[in-house]
Amino acid sequence: MFKKYPILKWILIVFSSIIVFLLVFGWWFMSLLPIEEMGTDLSITQTFDLPYLSEDIQPSRGKILAIVTSTATMGNTDKSTGYELTELSRAYYVFQANGFEVDIASPLGGEPPVVIDDDDMGKYDFAFLNDSIAQHKVKHTIPVKSINPDVYEAVFFAGGKGAMFDFPKNKAIQNIVRNLYQSNKVVGAVCHGPAALVNVTLDTGRPLLENKKVSSFTNNEELLLIPDAEEIFPFLLQDKLVAQGARFNEGATYLEHISYDKNLVTGQNPWSTWILAETMISALGYTPKHREITAEENAMKVLIAYEEGGTQKAKELIKQISTVENKPLARQLIAVHSVVAIMKGSIGRFFNLISLTSYAKSQSKNI
């Protein structure tokens, strides 16, 4: 057959070569990941296992309100949604560790829908699932219409795509934001959480967002994950914030990034939650309690160093974190961003990030 159709021979050779290459590359790619560490069972983590929560207890400093979405599906689709667990759990524990009692509310009250992304779950997130007090609060959320804003020092809006549907037009949410902001208290929101701000009008008659420096989930981030987002959501969040007069502050795709404008603190995506919550503590007038930076946050620092200074700068930071400071570094997160690069069609970036993942492995004491 090959003599009659020689082109088939070459097609078979090329096809087989591609398959072999992909298998070898896939095996090599997996070898870069800390499989043993990734397989560690964190699901049994309790709050007393975390020194940040169990030691150096801070004095009571008042209450912070956390608000999550009640929306379970995205618009007219069958795509499920809810609040992002990691965005609530991490902020919740930062507030608690710094002396604040946290109440949790939602537009409808009761038990809201939750999104749990197994790949993003860390020890604090599992501790939250095992925390009987936190779980009682999140399964019996207070309806926002029942909230008295005067008893809170700050409000925090967790993200989750459901927030795009039930935050913007909720009058009770608008009243909470207006009351706290005009009382010089702190308003914080992360990822899709800033959807709570888009229709807030101050007593002056001007939009809250007018001329404010603000971050949120960006158009690029939204459309990369959901190409038909403009049809599914009532608006793209970045566009809506800008339409309300905000000075949109966009960071690199899926990297930690926040904006801090007086008593308004906003974050771009889930990876911004730690620093956003601690910035809220600073805005309240306190020095945030010391917290050991997580392996994922260290990986974020490396990725930001790459964005700002290139491969060499990122390698220097990897060596500093892993070898000099002997701190944990989630190199699998760097690998994930190499996949994002492929999704964006950036081949050069893909290979650079793969190189950084390999270098991080070489610097790790637990290769």
Coordinates of C-alpha atoms in Angstrom, one line a residue:
M1 CA 0.0 0.0 0.0
F2 CA 2.9 2.4 0.9
K3 CA 4.4 1.8 -2.6
K4 CA 1.1 2.7 -4.2
Y5 CA 0.5 5.7 -1.9
P6 CA 3.9 6.8 -0.7
I7 CA 2.3 9.9 0.9
L8 CA 0.6 7.7 3.4
K9 CA 3.9 6.5 4.6
W10 CA 5.0 10.0 5.4
I11 CA 1.7 11.0 7.0
L12 CA 2.0 7.9 9.2
I13 CA 5.6 8.8 10.1
V14 CA 4.7 12.4 10.9
F15 CA 1.6 11.5 12.9
S16 CA 3.5 8.8 14.9
S17 CA 6.3 11.3 15.6
I18 CA 3.9 13.8 16.9
I19 CA 2.2 11.2 19.2
V20 CA 5.6 10.1 20.6
F21 CA 6.7 13.7 21.1
L22 CA 3.5 14.5 23.0
L23 CA 3.8 11.4 25.2
V24 CA 7.4 12.2 26.0
F25 CA 6.7 15.8 26.6
G26 CA 3.7 15.0 28.8
W27 CA 5.8 12.6 30.9
W28 CA 8.5 15.3 31.2
F29 CA 6.0 18.0 32.1
M30 CA 4.5 15.8 34.8
S31 CA 8.0 15.1 36.2
L32 CA 8.4 18.8 36.9
L33 CA 5.4 18.8 39.3
P34 CA 5.8 18.0 43.1
I35 CA 3.5 15.0 42.8
E36 CA 4.0 13.9 46.4
E37 CA 3.4 17.3 47.9
M38 CA 0.3 17.7 45.7
G39 CA -1.0 14.4 47.0
T40 CA -0.8 15.5 50.6
D41 CA -4.2 15.1 52.3
L42 CA -5.1 18.6 53.6
S43 CA -8.8 17.8 53.9
I44 CA -8.4 17.0 57.7
T45 CA -6.9 20.4 58.5
Q46 CA -8.4 22.0 61.6
T47 CA -8.0 25.7 62.7
F48 CA -5.9 24.6 65.6
D49 CA -3.4 23.1 63.1
L50 CA -2.7 26.7 61.8
P51 CA -0.5 28.8 64.1
Y52 CA -1.8 32.0 62.4
L53 CA -5.2 31.2 63.8
S54 CA -4.4 29.4 67.1
E55 CA -1.5 31.5 68.4
D56 CA -1.0 35.2 69.3
I57 CA -4.8 35.8 69.6
Q58 CA -5.6 39.5 68.9
P59 CA -8.0 41.6 71.1
S60 CA -11.5 42.1 69.8
R61 CA -11.7 45.0 67.3
G62 CA -15.3 44.9 66.1
K63 CA -17.2 43.2 63.3
I64 CA -16.7 42.8 59.6
L65 CA -19.5 41.8 57.2
A66 CA -18.8 39.3 54.4
I67 CA -21.4 39.1 51.6
V68 CA -21.6 36.2 49.1
T69 CA -23.9 35.6 46.1
S70 CA -27.2 33.6 46.3
T71 CA -27.1 32.9 42.6
A72 CA -26.8 29.2 41.6
T73 CA -26.8 29.3 37.8
M74 CA -25.4 31.8 35.2
G75 CA -28.2 33.6 33.7
N76 CA -30.3 31.5 31.3
T77 CA -27.7 28.8 31.0
D78 CA -27.4 25.5 32.9
K79 CA -23.9 26.5 34.1
S80 CA -23.7 26.3 37.9
T81 CA -22.1 29.0 39.9
G82 CA -22.1 30.5 43.4
Y83 CA -19.5 32.1 45.7
E84 CA -15.9 31.1 45.5
L85 CA -15.0 29.3 48.7
T86 CA -11.3 30.3 48.6
E87 CA -12.2 34.0 48.4
L88 CA -14.4 33.8 51.4
S89 CA -12.3 31.4 53.5
R90 CA -9.1 33.3 53.2
A91 CA -10.5 36.7 53.9
Y92 CA -12.6 35.3 56.7
Y93 CA -9.5 34.0 58.5
V94 CA -7.5 37.2 57.9
F95 CA -10.3 39.2 59.5
Q96 CA -10.6 36.7 62.4
A97 CA -6.9 36.4 63.1
N98 CA -6.7 40.2 63.3
G99 CA -9.4 40.5 65.9
F100 CA -12.6 40.9 64.0
E101 CA -15.7 38.9 64.3
V102 CA -17.1 38.0 60.9
D103 CA -20.8 37.8 60.0
I104 CA -21.8 36.3 56.6
A105 CA -24.7 37.6 54.6
S106 CA -26.2 36.9 51.1
P107 CA -29.1 38.5 49.1
L108 CA -31.5 35.7 49.9
G109 CA -30.1 34.5 53.2
G110 CA -29.9 30.8 54.2
E111 CA -27.4 28.5 52.5
P112 CA -25.9 30.0 49.4
P113 CA -24.4 27.9 46.5
V114 CA -20.7 27.4 46.7
V115 CA -18.0 26.8 44.1
I116 CA -15.1 24.6 45.3
D117 CA -12.2 24.3 42.9
D118 CA -10.2 21.3 44.1
D119 CA -7.0 22.5 42.3
D120 CA -7.1 25.8 44.3
M121 CA -7.9 24.4 47.7
G122 CA -5.2 24.9 50.5
K123 CA -5.0 24.2 54.2
Y124 CA -7.0 27.3 55.2
D125 CA -9.8 26.4 52.8
F126 CA -10.1 22.9 54.2
A127 CA -9.9 24.3 57.8
F128 CA -12.8 26.5 56.9
L129 CA -14.8 23.4 55.7
N130 CA -14.0 21.8 59.1
D131 CA -14.7 24.9 61.2
S132 CA -18.1 24.3 62.8
I133 CA -18.6 28.0 63.6
A134 CA -17.7 29.2 60.1
Q135 CA -19.9 26.5 58.5
H136 CA -22.9 27.4 60.7
K137 CA -22.5 31.0 59.5
V138 CA -22.2 30.1 55.9
K139 CA -25.1 27.7 55.9
H140 CA -27.3 30.2 57.7
T141 CA -26.3 33.5 56.0
I142 CA -28.1 36.7 57.1
P143 CA -30.4 38.2 54.4
V144 CA -28.8 41.5 53.4
K145 CA -32.1 43.3 53.9
S146 CA -31.8 42.5 57.6
I147 CA -28.3 44.0 58.0
N148 CA -27.7 47.1 60.1
P149 CA -24.6 48.6 58.5
D150 CA -23.8 50.7 61.6
V151 CA -22.6 47.7 63.6
Y152 CA -19.8 46.9 61.1
E153 CA -16.3 48.4 60.6
A154 CA -16.0 47.0 57.1
V155 CA -17.8 45.0 54.4
F156 CA -16.2 42.5 52.1
F157 CA -17.7 41.1 48.9
A158 CA -16.5 37.7 47.9
G159 CA -16.4 36.8 44.2
G160 CA -18.0 34.1 42.2
K161 CA -19.7 34.6 38.9
G162 CA -23.1 34.6 40.6
A163 CA -22.3 38.0 42.0
M164 CA -22.8 39.4 38.5
F165 CA -26.5 38.6 38.7
D166 CA -27.7 39.4 42.2
F167 CA -25.2 42.1 43.5
P168 CA -25.6 45.0 41.1
K169 CA -29.3 45.8 41.5
N170 CA -29.7 44.9 45.2
K171 CA -30.9 48.0 47.1
A172 CA -29.9 46.6 50.5
I173 CA -26.3 46.0 49.2
Q174 CA -26.2 49.5 47.8
N175 CA -27.3 50.9 51.1
I176 CA -24.7 48.9 53.1
V177 CA -21.9 50.1 50.7
R178 CA -23.1 53.7 50.8
N179 CA -23.4 53.8 54.6
L180 CA -20.0 52.3 55.3
Y181 CA -18.1 54.2 52.6
Q182 CA -19.6 57.6 53.7
S183 CA -18.8 56.8 57.3
N184 CA -15.1 56.4 56.4
K185 CA -15.3 52.7 57.1
V186 CA -13.7 50.1 54.7
V187 CA -15.3 48.6 51.6
G188 CA -13.5 45.6 50.0
A189 CA -14.3 43.4 47.1
V190 CA -12.5 40.8 45.1
C191 CA -12.8 39.2 41.6
H192 CA -16.5 39.5 40.7
G193 CA -17.3 41.0 44.1
P194 CA -16.9 44.6 42.8
A195 CA -20.2 44.0 40.9
A196 CA -21.7 45.2 44.2
L197 CA -20.3 48.7 43.6
V198 CA -21.5 49.4 40.0
N199 CA -24.9 51.0 40.9
V200 CA -24.0 52.7 44.2
T201 CA -24.8 56.4 44.3
L202 CA -23.5 58.6 47.1
D203 CA -25.6 61.2 48.9
T204 CA -24.0 63.8 46.6
G205 CA -25.7 62.1 43.7
R206 CA -22.4 61.0 42.2
P207 CA -21.5 57.4 41.5
L208 CA -19.3 55.9 44.2
L209 CA -16.9 54.6 41.5
E210 CA -16.4 58.0 39.9
N211 CA -12.7 58.7 39.6
K212 CA -11.8 55.8 41.9
K213 CA -8.9 53.5 41.2
V214 CA -10.5 50.0 41.0
S215 CA -9.6 46.4 40.1
S216 CA -11.7 43.4 39.3
F217 CA -11.8 40.3 37.1
T218 CA -10.8 41.7 33.8
N219 CA -12.4 41.3 30.3
N220 CA -9.3 39.3 29.2
E221 CA -9.7 36.9 32.1
E222 CA -13.4 36.5 31.7
L223 CA -13.3 35.9 27.9
L224 CA -10.4 33.5 28.1
L225 CA -12.5 31.2 30.3
I226 CA -15.9 31.9 28.9
P227 CA -15.7 33.1 25.2
D228 CA -19.5 33.8 25.2
A229 CA -19.4 35.8 28.5
E230 CA -21.0 38.9 26.8
E231 CA -24.1 36.8 26.1
I232 CA -24.2 35.1 29.5
F233 CA -23.6 38.0 31.8
P234 CA -25.6 41.2 32.0
F235 CA -22.3 43.1 31.4
L236 CA -18.6 42.6 31.5
L237 CA -17.5 43.8 34.9
Q238 CA -14.4 45.8 33.7
D239 CA -16.6 47.6 31.1
K240 CA -19.3 48.4 33.7
L241 CA -16.8 49.8 36.2
V242 CA -15.2 52.0 33.6
A243 CA -18.7 53.2 32.5
Q244 CA -19.4 54.3 36.1
G245 CA -16.3 56.5 36.0
A246 CA -13.7 54.2 37.6
R247 CA -10.0 54.4 36.7
F248 CA -9.6 50.7 36.0
N249 CA -6.3 49.3 37.3
E250 CA -5.5 46.1 35.3
G251 CA -2.7 43.7 36.3
A252 CA -1.3 40.7 34.5
T253 CA -3.8 37.9 33.7
Y254 CA -4.6 35.6 36.7
L255 CA -1.9 37.2 38.9
E256 CA -2.3 38.9 42.3
H257 CA -3.3 42.5 41.9
I258 CA -5.2 45.0 44.0
S259 CA -6.2 48.7 44.0
Y260 CA -6.4 50.8 47.2
D261 CA -8.1 54.1 46.9
K262 CA -8.8 55.7 50.4
N263 CA -11.2 53.3 52.1
L264 CA -12.0 51.3 48.9
V265 CA -10.0 48.2 48.4
T266 CA -10.6 46.0 45.3
G267 CA -8.8 42.9 43.9
Q268 CA -8.5 41.5 40.4
N269 CA -9.0 37.7 41.0
P270 CA -9.0 34.9 43.6
W271 CA -5.2 35.0 43.9
S272 CA -5.6 38.6 45.2
T273 CA -7.6 37.6 48.3
W274 CA -4.8 37.4 50.9
I275 CA -3.3 40.7 50.1
L276 CA -6.7 42.4 49.7
A277 CA -7.9 41.2 53.1
E278 CA -4.7 42.3 54.8
T279 CA -4.9 45.7 53.0
M280 CA -8.4 46.1 54.5
I281 CA -6.9 45.5 57.9
S282 CA -4.3 48.2 57.2
A283 CA -7.1 50.5 56.0
L284 CA -8.8 50.0 59.3
G285 CA -5.8 51.3 61.1
Y286 CA -4.1 48.1 62.2
T287 CA -0.8 46.4 61.3
P288 CA -1.8 43.0 59.9
K289 CA -0.8 40.1 62.1
H290 CA 2.2 38.2 60.8
R291 CA 1.3 35.3 58.5
E292 CA 3.5 32.7 56.9
I293 CA 3.2 33.3 53.1
T294 CA 1.8 30.3 51.4
A295 CA 3.6 28.3 48.6
E296 CA 1.0 29.6 46.1
E297 CA 1.7 33.3 47.1
N298 CA 5.5 32.7 46.6
A299 CA 4.7 31.3 43.1
M300 CA 2.7 34.4 42.4
K301 CA 5.7 36.5 43.4
V302 CA 7.8 34.6 40.9
L303 CA 5.2 35.0 38.1
I304 CA 5.0 38.7 38.8
A305 CA 8.8 39.0 38.8
Y306 CA 8.7 37.3 35.4
E307 CA 6.1 39.8 34.1
E308 CA 8.1 42.8 35.3
G309 CA 11.7 41.7 34.9
G310 CA 11.8 38.6 32.6
T311 CA 13.2 35.1 33.1
Q312 CA 16.4 36.0 34.8
K313 CA 14.7 38.1 37.5
A314 CA 12.2 35.3 38.1
K315 CA 15.1 32.8 38.5
E316 CA 16.8 35.0 41.0
L317 CA 13.7 35.1 43.1
I318 CA 13.2 31.4 42.8
K319 CA 16.7 30.9 44.2
Q320 CA 16.1 33.4 47.0
I321 CA 12.8 31.8 48.1
S322 CA 13.8 28.1 47.7
T323 CA 17.5 28.1 48.5
V324 CA 18.3 31.1 50.7
E325 CA 15.0 31.5 52.6
N326 CA 14.0 27.8 52.4
K327 CA 10.4 28.8 51.8
P328 CA 7.8 26.7 50.0
L329 CA 7.1 27.4 46.4
A330 CA 4.2 25.9 44.4
R331 CA 5.9 25.4 41.1
Q332 CA 2.8 23.6 39.8
L333 CA 1.2 27.1 39.7
I334 CA 3.9 28.3 37.4
A335 CA 3.3 25.3 35.2
V336 CA -0.5 26.1 35.2
H337 CA 0.4 29.6 33.8
S338 CA 2.4 28.0 31.1
V339 CA -0.9 26.3 30.0
V340 CA -2.6 29.7 30.2
A341 CA 0.1 31.0 27.8
I342 CA -0.8 28.3 25.3
M343 CA -4.5 29.2 25.6
K344 CA -3.5 32.8 24.7
G345 CA -1.3 31.6 21.8
S346 CA 1.9 32.8 23.4
I347 CA 4.4 30.0 22.5
G348 CA 7.5 31.9 23.7
R349 CA 5.9 32.6 27.1
F350 CA 4.9 28.9 27.4
F351 CA 8.5 27.8 27.0
N352 CA 9.8 30.5 29.4
L353 CA 7.4 29.4 32.1
I354 CA 8.2 25.7 31.5
S355 CA 11.9 26.6 31.9
L356 CA 11.1 28.4 35.2
T357 CA 9.1 25.4 36.5
S358 CA 12.1 23.2 35.7
Y359 CA 14.5 25.7 37.4
A360 CA 12.2 25.7 40.5
K361 CA 12.4 22.0 40.7
S362 CA 16.2 22.1 40.5
Q363 CA 16.3 24.5 43.4
S364 CA 13.8 22.6 45.6
K365 CA 15.1 20.5 48.4
N366 CA 12.2 18.2 47.9
I367 CA 12.7 17.4 44.2

